[in-house]
Coordinates of C-alpha atoms in Angstrom, one line a residue:
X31 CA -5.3 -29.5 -23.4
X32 CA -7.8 -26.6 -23.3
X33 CA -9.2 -27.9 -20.0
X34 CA -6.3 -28.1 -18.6
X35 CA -5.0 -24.7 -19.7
X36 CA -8.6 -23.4 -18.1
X37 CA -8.0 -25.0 -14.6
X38 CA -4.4 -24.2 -14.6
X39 CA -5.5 -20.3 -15.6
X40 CA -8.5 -20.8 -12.6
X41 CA -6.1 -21.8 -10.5
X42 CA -3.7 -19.2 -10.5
X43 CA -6.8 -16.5 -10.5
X44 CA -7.8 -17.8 -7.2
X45 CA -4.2 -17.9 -5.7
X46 CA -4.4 -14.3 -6.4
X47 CA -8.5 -13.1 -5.2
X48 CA -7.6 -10.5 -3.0
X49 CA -5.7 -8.8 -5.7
X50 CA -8.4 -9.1 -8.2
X51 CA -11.1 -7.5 -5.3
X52 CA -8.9 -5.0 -5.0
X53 CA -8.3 -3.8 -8.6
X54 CA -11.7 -4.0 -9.1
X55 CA -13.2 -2.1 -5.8
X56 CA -10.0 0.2 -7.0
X57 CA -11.7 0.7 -10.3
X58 CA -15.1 0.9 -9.8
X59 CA -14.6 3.6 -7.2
X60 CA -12.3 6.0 -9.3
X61 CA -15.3 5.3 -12.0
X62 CA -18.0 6.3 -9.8
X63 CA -15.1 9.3 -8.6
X64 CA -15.0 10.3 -12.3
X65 CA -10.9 9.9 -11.7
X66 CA -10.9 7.8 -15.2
X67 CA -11.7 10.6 -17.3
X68 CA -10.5 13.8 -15.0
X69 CA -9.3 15.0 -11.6
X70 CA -10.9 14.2 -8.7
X71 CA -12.7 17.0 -7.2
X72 CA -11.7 19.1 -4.4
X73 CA -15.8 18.5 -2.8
X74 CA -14.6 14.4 -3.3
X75 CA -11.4 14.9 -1.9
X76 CA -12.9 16.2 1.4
X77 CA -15.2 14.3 1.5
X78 CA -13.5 10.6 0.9
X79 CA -9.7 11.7 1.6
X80 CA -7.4 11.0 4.6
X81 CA -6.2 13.7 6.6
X82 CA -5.3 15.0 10.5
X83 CA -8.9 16.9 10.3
X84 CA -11.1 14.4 9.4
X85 CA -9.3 11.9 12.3
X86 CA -9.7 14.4 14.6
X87 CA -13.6 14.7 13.7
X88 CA -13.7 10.6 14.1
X89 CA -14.3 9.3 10.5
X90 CA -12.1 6.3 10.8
X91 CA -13.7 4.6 7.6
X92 CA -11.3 7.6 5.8
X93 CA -8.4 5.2 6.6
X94 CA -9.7 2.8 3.6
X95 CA -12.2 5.0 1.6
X96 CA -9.1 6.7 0.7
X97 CA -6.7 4.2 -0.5
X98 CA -9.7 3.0 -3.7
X99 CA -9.1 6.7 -4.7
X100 CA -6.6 8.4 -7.2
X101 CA -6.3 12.1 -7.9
X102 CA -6.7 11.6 -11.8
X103 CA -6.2 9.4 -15.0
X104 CA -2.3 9.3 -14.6
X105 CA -2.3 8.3 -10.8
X106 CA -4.9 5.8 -11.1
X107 CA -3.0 3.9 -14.4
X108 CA 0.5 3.7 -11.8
X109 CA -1.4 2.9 -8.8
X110 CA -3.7 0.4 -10.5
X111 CA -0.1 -1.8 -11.8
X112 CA 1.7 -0.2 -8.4
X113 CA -1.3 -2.5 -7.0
X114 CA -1.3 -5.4 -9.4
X115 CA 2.3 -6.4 -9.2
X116 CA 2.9 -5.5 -5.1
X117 CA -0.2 -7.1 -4.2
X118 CA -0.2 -9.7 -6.4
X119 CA 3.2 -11.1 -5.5
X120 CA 2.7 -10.7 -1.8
X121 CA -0.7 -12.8 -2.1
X122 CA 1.2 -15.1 -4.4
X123 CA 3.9 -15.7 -2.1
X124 CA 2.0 -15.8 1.2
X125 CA -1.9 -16.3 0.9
X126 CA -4.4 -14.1 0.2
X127 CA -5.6 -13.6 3.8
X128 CA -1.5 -12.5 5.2
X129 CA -1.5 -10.3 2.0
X130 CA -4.6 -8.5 2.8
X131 CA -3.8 -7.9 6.5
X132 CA -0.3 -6.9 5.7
X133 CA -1.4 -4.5 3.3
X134 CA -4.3 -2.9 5.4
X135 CA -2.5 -3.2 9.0
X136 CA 1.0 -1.6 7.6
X137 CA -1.0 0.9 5.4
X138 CA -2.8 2.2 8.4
X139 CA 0.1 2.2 10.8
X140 CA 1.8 4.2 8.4
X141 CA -0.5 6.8 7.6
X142 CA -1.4 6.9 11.5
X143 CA 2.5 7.9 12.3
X144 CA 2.2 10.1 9.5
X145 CA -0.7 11.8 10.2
X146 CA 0.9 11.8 14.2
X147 CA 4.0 13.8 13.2
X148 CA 1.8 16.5 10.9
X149 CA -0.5 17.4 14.3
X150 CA 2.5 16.8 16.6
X151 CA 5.7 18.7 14.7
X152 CA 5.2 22.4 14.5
X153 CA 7.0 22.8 11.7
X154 CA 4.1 20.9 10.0
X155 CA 1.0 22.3 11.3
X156 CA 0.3 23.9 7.8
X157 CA -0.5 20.5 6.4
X158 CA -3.3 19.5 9.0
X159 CA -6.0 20.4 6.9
X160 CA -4.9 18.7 3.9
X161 CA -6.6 15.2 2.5
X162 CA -4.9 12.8 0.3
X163 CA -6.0 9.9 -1.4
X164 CA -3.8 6.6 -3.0
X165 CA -2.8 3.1 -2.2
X166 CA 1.2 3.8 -2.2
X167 CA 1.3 3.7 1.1
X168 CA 0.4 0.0 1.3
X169 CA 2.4 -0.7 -1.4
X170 CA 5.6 0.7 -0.1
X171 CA 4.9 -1.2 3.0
X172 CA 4.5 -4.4 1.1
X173 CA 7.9 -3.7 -0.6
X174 CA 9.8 -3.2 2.7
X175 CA 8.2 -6.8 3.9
X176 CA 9.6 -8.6 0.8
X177 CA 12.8 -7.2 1.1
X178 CA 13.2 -7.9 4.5
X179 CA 12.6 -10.9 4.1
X180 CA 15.4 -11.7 1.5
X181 CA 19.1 -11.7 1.2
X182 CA 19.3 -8.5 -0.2
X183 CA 17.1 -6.9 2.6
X184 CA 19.4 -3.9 3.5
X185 CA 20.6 -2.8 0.4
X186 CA 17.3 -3.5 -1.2
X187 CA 15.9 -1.0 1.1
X188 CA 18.9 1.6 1.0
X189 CA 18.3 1.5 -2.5
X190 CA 14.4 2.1 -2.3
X191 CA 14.9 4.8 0.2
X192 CA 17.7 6.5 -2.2
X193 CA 15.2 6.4 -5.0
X194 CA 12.0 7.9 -3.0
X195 CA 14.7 10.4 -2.0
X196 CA 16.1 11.3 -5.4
X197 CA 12.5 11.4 -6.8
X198 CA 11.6 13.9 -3.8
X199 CA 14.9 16.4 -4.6
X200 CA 13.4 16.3 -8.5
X201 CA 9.3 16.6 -7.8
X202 CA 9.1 17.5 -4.1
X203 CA 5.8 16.3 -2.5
X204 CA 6.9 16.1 1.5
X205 CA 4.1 14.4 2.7
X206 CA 3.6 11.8 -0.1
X207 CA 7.5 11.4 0.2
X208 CA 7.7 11.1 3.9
X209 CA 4.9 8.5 4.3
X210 CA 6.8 6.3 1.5
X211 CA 9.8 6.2 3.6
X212 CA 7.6 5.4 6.9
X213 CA 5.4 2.8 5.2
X214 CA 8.9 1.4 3.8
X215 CA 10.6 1.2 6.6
X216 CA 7.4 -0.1 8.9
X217 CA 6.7 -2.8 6.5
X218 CA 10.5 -3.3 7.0
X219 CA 10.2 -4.1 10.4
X220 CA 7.0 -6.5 10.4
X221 CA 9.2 -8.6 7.4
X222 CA 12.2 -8.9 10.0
X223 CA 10.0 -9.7 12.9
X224 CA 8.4 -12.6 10.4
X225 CA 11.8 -13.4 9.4
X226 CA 13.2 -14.2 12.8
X227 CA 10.2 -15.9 13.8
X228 CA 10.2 -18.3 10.9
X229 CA 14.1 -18.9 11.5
X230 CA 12.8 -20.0 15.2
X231 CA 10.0 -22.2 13.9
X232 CA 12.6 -23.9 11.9
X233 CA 15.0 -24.1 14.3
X234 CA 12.4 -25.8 16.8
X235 CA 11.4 -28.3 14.7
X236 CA 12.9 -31.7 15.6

């Protein structure tokens, strides 16, 4: 019975590596960051955070470095089961190769239209030289796949955009608030895309 409750257990820790990499790159780099006990520095913030400035100046790697990073104890505790349950049931569902690609590739679209509307819109030029740090932006992107790809997609996602939109009128953070909604919505659109093709697939089988 124990054997099998080990290979059952082993089993279901592989179905889900790229979740367990993930926490753990997540946590060993907001150790080294000193994020576990305190805030992360400003110097560590510029250095390691995404932003319109350090784009500009070429550091692509910025585009991952920042999404291992939280700004202190609190962010890191939601982000680290934000991570664990958005992740894990995308890789659960779909494979731990699709999850990692959909996380990175919608995570990085996102925050490259977001970053694209703070150099382009005028109105936002006063938030070019800010860096940010987080996963959230892959994980709202993973959220608007699975929805999209159930029965519920559009009031699922009506309902996530009213909440990101109630939570912005009671602790305003524009930028954090507007890339949820892009990174939603984005995701949104690959799930559709992946939904109509699988519909097709079926469809052509004989």
């Amino acid at each position: 019975m124990n054997k099998r409750i080990l290979k059952s257990s082993a089993r279901g820790l592989g179905r889900l590596r790229f979740t367990l990499v993930f926490l753990g790159v997540m946590l060993v780099a907001n150790v080294l960051a000193g994020t576990v006990f305190g805030p992360l520095t400003p110097e560590l913030l510029s250095a390691w955070g995404i932003g319109v400035d350090p784009v500009r100046d070429g550091q692509i790697a910025r585009f991952v470095t920042a999404i291992f990073l939280s700004h202190g104890p609190s962010m890191l505790i939601r982000q680290f089961i934000f991570a664990a349950t958005v992740i894990g049931t995308v890789e659960w569902l779909w494979g731990s190769w699709r999850a990692m690609a959909l996380f990175f590739g919608i995570d990085i679209s996102a925050t490259t239209i977001l970053l694209s509307c703070i150099a382009l819109v005028p109105q936002l030029a006063g938030s070019e030289h800010i860096n940010d740090v987080g996963m959230s932006m892959g994980g709202f992107g993973l959220i608007g796949v699975l929805l999209a790809t159930s029965r519920v997609r559009w009031i699922g996602l009506a309902v996530v955009s009213l909440g990101v939109g109630v939570k912005y009128a009671l602790v305003p953070e524009p930028l954090a608030d507007g890339g949820h909604i892009i990174a939603l919505w984005v995701g949104a659109c690959v799930g559709q895309v992946w939904s109509r093709r699988a519909a097709l697939a079926v469809g052509l089988r004989p």
